[in-house]
CSV table of C-alpha atoms in Angstrom, one decimal:
chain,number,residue,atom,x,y,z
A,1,UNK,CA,0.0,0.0,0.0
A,2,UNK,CA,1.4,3.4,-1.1
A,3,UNK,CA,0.5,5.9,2.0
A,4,UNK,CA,1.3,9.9,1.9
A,5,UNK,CA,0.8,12.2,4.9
A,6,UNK,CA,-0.8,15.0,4.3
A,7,UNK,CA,-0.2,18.1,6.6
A,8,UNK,CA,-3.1,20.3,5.1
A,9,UNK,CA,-6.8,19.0,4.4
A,10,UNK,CA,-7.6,18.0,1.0
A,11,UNK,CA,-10.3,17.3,-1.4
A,12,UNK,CA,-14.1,17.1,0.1
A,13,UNK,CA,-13.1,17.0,3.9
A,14,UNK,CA,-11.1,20.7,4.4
A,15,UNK,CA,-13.9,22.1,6.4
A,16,UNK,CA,-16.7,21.3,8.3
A,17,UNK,CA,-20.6,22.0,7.9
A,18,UNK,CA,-21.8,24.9,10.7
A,19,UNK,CA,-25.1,22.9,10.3
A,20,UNK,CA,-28.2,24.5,11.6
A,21,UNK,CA,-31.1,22.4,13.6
A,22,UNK,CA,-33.3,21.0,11.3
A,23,UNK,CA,-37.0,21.9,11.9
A,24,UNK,CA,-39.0,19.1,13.2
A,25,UNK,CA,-43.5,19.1,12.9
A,26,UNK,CA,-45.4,16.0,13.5
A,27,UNK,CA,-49.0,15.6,11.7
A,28,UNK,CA,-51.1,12.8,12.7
A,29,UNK,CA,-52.8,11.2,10.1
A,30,UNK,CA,-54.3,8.4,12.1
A,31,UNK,CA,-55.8,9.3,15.4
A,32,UNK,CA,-53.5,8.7,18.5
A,33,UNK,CA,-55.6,6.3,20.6
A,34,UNK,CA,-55.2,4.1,23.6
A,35,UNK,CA,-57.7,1.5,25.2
A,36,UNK,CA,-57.4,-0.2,28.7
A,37,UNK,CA,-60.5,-3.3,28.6
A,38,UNK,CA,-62.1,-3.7,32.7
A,39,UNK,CA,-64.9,-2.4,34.2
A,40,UNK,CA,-65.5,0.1,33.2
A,41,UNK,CA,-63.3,0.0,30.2
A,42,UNK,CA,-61.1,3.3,29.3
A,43,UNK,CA,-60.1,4.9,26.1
A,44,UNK,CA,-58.1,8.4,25.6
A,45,UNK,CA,-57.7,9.5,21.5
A,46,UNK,CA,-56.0,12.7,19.8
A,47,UNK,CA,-57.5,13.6,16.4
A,48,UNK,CA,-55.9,13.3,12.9
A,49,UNK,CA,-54.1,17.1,13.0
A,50,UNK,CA,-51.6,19.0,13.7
A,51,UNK,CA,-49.4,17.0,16.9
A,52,UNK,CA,-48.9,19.6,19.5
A,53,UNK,CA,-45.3,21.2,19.6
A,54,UNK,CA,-44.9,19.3,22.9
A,55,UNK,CA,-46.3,16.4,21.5
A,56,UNK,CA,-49.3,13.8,22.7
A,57,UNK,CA,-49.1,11.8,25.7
A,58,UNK,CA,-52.2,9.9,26.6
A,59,UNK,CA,-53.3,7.1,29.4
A,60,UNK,CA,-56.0,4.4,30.1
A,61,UNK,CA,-56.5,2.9,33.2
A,62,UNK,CA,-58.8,-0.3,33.6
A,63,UNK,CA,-57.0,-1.5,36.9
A,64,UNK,CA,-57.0,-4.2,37.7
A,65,UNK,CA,-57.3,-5.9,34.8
A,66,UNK,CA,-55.5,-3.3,32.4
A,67,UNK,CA,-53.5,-0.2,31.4
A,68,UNK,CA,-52.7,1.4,28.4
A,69,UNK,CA,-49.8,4.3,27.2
A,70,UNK,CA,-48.8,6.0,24.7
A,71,UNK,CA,-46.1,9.2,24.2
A,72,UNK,CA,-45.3,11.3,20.9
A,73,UNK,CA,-42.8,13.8,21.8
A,74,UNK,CA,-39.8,15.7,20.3
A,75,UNK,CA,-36.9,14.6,22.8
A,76,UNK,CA,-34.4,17.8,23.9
A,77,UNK,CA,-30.6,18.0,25.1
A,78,UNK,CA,-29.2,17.8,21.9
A,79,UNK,CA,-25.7,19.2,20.4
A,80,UNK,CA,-26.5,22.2,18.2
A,81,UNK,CA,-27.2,20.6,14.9
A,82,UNK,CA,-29.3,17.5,16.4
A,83,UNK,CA,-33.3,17.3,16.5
A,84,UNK,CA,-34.9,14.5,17.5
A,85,UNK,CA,-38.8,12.6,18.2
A,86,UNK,CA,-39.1,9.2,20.7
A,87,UNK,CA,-42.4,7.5,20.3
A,88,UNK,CA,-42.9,5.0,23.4
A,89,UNK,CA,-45.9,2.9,23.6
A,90,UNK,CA,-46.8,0.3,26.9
A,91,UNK,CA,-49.5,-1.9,27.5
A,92,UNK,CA,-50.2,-4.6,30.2
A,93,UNK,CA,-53.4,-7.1,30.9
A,94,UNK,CA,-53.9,-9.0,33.8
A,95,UNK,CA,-56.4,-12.7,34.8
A,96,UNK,CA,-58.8,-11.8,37.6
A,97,UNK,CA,-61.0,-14.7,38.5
A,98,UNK,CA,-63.7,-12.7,39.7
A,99,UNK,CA,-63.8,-9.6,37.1
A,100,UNK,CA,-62.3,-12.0,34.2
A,101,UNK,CA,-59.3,-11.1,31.0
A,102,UNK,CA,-57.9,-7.5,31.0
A,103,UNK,CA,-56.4,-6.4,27.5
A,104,UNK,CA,-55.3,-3.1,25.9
A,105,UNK,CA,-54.5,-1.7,22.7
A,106,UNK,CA,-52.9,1.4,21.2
A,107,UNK,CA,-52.7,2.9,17.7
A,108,UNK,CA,-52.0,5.7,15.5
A,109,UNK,CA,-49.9,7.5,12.9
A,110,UNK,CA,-47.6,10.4,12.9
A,111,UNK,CA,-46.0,11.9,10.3
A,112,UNK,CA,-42.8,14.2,10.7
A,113,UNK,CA,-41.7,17.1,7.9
A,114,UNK,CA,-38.1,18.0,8.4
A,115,UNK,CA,-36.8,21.4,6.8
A,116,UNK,CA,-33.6,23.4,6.7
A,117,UNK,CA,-32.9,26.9,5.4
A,118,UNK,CA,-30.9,25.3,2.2
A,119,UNK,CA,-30.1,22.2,0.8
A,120,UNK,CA,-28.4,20.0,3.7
A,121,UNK,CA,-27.3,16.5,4.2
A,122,UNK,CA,-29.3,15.1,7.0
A,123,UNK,CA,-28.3,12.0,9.0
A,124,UNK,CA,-31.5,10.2,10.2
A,125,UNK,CA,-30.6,7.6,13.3
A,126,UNK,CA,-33.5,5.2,14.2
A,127,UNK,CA,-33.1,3.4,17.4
A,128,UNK,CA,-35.8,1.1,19.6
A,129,UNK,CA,-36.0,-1.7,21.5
A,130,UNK,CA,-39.3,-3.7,22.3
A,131,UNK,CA,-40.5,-6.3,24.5
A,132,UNK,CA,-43.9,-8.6,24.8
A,133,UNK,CA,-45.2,-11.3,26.5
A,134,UNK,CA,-49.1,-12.3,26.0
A,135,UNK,CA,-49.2,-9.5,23.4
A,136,UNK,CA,-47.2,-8.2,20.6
A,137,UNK,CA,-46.1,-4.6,19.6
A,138,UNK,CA,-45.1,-3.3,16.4
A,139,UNK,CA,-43.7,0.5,15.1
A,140,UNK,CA,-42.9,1.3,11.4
A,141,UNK,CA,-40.6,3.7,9.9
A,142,UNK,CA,-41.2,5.2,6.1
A,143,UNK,CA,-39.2,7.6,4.8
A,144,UNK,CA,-40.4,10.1,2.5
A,145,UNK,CA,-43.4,8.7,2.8
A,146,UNK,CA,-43.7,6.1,0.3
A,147,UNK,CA,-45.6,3.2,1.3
A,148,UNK,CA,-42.4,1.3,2.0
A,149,UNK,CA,-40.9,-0.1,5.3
A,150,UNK,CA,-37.5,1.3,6.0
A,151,UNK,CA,-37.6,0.4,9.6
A,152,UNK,CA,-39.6,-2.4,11.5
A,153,UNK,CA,-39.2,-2.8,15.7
A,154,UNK,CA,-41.4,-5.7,16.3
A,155,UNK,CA,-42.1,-8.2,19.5
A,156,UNK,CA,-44.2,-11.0,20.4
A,157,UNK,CA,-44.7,-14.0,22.6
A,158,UNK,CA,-42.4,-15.7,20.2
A,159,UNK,CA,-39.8,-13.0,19.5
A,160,UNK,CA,-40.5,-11.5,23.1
A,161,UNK,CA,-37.1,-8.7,23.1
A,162,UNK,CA,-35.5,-6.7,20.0
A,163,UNK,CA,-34.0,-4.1,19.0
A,164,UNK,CA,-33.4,-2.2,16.4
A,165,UNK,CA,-30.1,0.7,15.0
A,166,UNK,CA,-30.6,2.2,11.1
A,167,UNK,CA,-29.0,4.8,9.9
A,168,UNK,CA,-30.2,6.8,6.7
A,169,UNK,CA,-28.7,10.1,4.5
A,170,UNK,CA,-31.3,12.4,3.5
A,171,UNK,CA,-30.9,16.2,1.8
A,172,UNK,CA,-33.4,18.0,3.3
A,173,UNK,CA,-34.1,21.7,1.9
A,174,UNK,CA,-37.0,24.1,2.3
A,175,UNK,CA,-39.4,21.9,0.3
A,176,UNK,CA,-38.8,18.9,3.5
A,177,UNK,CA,-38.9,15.8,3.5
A,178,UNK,CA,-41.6,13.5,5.8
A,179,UNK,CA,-40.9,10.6,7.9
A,180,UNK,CA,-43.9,8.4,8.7
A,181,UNK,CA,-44.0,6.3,12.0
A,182,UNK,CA,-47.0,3.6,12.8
A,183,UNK,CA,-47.5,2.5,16.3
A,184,UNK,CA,-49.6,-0.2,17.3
A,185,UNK,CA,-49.5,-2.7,20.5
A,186,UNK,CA,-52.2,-4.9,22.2
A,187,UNK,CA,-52.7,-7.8,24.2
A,188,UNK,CA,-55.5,-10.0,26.2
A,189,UNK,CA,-54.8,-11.7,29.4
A,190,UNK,CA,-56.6,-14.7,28.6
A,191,UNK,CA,-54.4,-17.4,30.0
A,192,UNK,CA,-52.1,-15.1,32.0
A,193,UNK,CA,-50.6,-11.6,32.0
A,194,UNK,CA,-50.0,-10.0,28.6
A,195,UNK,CA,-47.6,-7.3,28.2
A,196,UNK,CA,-45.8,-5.2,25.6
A,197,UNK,CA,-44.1,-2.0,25.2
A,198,UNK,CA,-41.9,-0.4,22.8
A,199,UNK,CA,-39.3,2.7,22.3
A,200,UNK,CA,-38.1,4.2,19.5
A,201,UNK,CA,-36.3,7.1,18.8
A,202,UNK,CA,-35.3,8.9,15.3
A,203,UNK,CA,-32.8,11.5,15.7
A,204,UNK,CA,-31.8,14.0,12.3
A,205,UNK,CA,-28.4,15.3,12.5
A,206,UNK,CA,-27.5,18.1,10.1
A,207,UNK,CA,-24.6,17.8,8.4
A,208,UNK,CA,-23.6,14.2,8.7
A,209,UNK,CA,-23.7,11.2,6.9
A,210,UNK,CA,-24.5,7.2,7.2
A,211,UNK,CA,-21.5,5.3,7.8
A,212,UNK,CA,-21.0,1.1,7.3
A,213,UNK,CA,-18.3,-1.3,8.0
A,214,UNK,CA,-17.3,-3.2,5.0
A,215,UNK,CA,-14.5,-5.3,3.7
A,216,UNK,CA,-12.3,-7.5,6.1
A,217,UNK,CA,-9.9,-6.0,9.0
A,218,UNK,CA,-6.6,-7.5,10.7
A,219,UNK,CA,-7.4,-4.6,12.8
A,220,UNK,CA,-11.1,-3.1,14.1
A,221,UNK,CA,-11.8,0.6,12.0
A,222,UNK,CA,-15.0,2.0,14.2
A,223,UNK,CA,-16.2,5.3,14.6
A,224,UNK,CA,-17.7,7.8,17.1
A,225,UNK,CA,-20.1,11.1,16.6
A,226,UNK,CA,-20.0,12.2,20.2
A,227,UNK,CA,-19.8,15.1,21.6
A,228,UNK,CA,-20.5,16.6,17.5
A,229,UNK,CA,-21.8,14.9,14.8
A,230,UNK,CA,-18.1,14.9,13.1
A,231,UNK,CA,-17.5,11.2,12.9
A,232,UNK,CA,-14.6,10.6,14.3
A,233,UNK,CA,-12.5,7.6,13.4
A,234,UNK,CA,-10.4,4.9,15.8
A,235,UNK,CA,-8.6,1.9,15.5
A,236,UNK,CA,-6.4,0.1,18.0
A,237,UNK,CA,-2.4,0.8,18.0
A,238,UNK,CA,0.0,0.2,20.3
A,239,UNK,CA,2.5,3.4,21.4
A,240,UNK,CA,4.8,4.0,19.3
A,241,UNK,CA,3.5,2.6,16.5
A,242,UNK,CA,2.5,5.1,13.1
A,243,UNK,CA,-1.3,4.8,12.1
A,244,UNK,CA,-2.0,6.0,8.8
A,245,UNK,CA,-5.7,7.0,8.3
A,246,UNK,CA,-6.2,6.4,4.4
A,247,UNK,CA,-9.3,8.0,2.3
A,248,UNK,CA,-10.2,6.8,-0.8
A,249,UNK,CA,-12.6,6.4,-3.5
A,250,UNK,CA,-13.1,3.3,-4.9
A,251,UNK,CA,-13.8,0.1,-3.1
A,252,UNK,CA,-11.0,-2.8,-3.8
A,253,UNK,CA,-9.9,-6.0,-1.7
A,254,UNK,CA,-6.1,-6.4,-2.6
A,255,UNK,CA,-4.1,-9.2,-0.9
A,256,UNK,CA,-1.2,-7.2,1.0
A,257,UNK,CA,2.2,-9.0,0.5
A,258,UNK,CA,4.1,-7.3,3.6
A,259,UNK,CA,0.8,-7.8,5.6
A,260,UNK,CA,-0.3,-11.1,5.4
A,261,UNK,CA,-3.6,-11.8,6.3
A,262,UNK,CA,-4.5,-8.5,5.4
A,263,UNK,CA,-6.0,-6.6,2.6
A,264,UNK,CA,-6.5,-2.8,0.9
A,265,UNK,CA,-9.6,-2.0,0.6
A,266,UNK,CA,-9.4,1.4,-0.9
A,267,UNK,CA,-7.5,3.7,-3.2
A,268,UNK,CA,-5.5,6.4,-1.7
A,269,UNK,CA,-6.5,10.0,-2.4
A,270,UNK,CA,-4.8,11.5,0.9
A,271,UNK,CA,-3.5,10.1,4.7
A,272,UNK,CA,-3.1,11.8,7.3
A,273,UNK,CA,-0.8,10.1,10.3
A,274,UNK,CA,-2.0,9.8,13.7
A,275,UNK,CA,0.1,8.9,16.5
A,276,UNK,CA,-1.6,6.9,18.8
A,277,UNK,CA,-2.3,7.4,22.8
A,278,UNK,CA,-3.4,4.7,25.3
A,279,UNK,CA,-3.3,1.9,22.2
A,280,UNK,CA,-5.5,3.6,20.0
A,281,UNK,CA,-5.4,6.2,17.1
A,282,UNK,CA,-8.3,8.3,16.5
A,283,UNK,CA,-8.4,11.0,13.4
A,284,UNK,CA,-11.8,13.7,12.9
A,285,UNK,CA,-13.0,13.4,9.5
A,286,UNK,CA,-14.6,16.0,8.4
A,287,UNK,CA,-17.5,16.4,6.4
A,288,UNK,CA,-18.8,18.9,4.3
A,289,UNK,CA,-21.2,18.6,1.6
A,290,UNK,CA,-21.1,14.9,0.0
A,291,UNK,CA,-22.9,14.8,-3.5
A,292,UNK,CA,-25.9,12.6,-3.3
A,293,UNK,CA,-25.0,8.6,-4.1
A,294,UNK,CA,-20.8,9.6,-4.1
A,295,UNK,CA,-19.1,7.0,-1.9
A,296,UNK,CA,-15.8,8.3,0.6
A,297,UNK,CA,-14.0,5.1,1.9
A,298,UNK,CA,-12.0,4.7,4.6
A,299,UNK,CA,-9.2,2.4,6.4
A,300,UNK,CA,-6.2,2.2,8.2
A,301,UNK,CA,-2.5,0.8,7.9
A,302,UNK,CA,-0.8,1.0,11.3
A,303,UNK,CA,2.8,0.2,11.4
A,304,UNK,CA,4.1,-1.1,15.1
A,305,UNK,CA,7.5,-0.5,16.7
A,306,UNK,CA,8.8,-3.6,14.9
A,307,UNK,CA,8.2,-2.2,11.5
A,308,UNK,CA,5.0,-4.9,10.8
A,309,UNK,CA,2.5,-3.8,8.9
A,310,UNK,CA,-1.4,-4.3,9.7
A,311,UNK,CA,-4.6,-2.8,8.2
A,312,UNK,CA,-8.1,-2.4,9.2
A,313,UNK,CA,-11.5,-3.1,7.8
A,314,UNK,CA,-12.9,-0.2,5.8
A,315,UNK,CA,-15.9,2.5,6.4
A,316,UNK,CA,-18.6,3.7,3.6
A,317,UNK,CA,-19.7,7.2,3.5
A,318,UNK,CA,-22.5,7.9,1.0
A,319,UNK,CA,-23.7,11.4,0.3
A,320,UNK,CA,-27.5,11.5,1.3
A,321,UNK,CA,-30.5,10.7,-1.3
């Protein structure tokens, strides 16, 4: 692998994005509504409209043989730059001998515009986990709107705990694009308690970019965006060794003869060396705007005291749809 250091920036990555927030409005376009099944049985709902800038939280409470929840709210304490929306649903059923089976439901449909000021890539994260036992829970997550699933957190009796992680790039502009999230849970205690509950949270970062592993690694390439949405990139290296963080173009998987084992997995366009502290390297990439579908590959080649050469799996950024 040819490697050059670079002391100045180069190419796409010379400065970062000053991203604004994007602007975050929910419409719901199926009513928000929650059922708790006793004696009497209770039922809260929010009409199709315009969600409420604080959002929608609503209750039922059939005790003791049910309950019923269900919050829609933008979520706060974000880094400049970072918006985000948590949906959480619960709902629980309990056997009474005397009053009989307790069950619950909940429902409803939300969809989210996101705008910025100008053109901007957007990074959408969607994150959940659910549980269920007796009942099943299920939230769906369409971008733009299109009728398809992008994202489905599901749970039942026989799939009682997931989770789900997605990440998605998205140019968002004055015109906005919409993100539509289903909800739906229920359960009947008709042989014993039934439970289920779910949480999912989409957070839109301005000015960053979806980023996958790819490709095989004598060494582990990962990434953090915290405390900015600037991903920064790590790899393990013992001190004194040289870590060379290569970006590239063009994907490749190239046997490497001084490395065996080990493999290049992009072209070189620039490197910048890192020298590494407490047996890891770590280099800020730095992201400004990505043309829509244009890959950015990265990897690393860390050289140890000894002179042996070893080099990391490889990240994909895309620029945003």
């Amino acid at each position: 692998m040819s490697i050059s250091a670079f002391a100045s920036s180069s190419l796409f990555f010379a400065v970062a994005l000053v991203a604004q927030t994007p602007a975050v409005t929910g419409t719901i376009t199926q009513a928000l509504t929650v059922s708790a099944t006793g004696s009497p049985t209770q039922q809260q709902t929010v009409p199709i409209g315009l969600l409420p800038a604080g959002g929608a939280n609503l209750s039922a409470s059939a005790l003791p043989l049910s309950t019923a929840s269900m919050q829609w709210a933008p979520t706060g304490g974000h880094p400049a730059g970072v918006a985000g929306f948590r949906v959480q649903s619960q709902g629980s059923g309990y056997l009474n001998f005397s009053l009989g089976a307790g069950s619950f439901t909940t429902s409803g449909e939300v969809v989210l515009q996101l705008t910025m000021p100008t053109p901007t890539p957007v990074l959408v994260v969607v994150s959940g986990t659910a549980q269920a036992f007796g009942g099943s829970t299920l939230t769906q997550v369409d971008l733009d709107n299109d009728g398809s699933v992008d994202v489905s957190l599901a749970s039942s009796t026989f799939s009682p705990n997931s989770q789900v992680e997605a990440e998605f790039g998205l140019l968002v502009g004055p015109a906005g694009r919409t993100i539509r999230i289903q909800q739906s849970n229920s359960g009947s205690a008709m042989f014993s308690s039934a439970l289920a509950s779910s949480d999912l949270e989409i957070k839109v970062h301005a000015g960053a970019y979806p980023i996958s592993a790819y490709g095989p690694g004598c060494l582990s390439q990962t990434y953090s965006r915290s405390p900015t949405v600037a991903p920064t990139l790590h790899c393990p290296a013992g001190n004194g060794s040289l870590a060379f963080f290569v970006v590239g173009l063009n994907a490749m998987q190239v046997p490497l003869a001084l490395a065996p084992g080990c493999y290049q997995l992009t072209d070189v366009v620039f490197a910048v060396l890192a020298l590494p502290t407490n047996g890891q390297a770590s280099y800020a990439l730095l992201l400004p705007t990505v043309p829509p579908g244009f890959e950015v590959r990265t990897q690393v080649a860390v050289i140890n005291s000894l002179g042996t050469i070893q080099t990391s799996n490889g990240l994909l950024v895309v620029g945003p749809n």
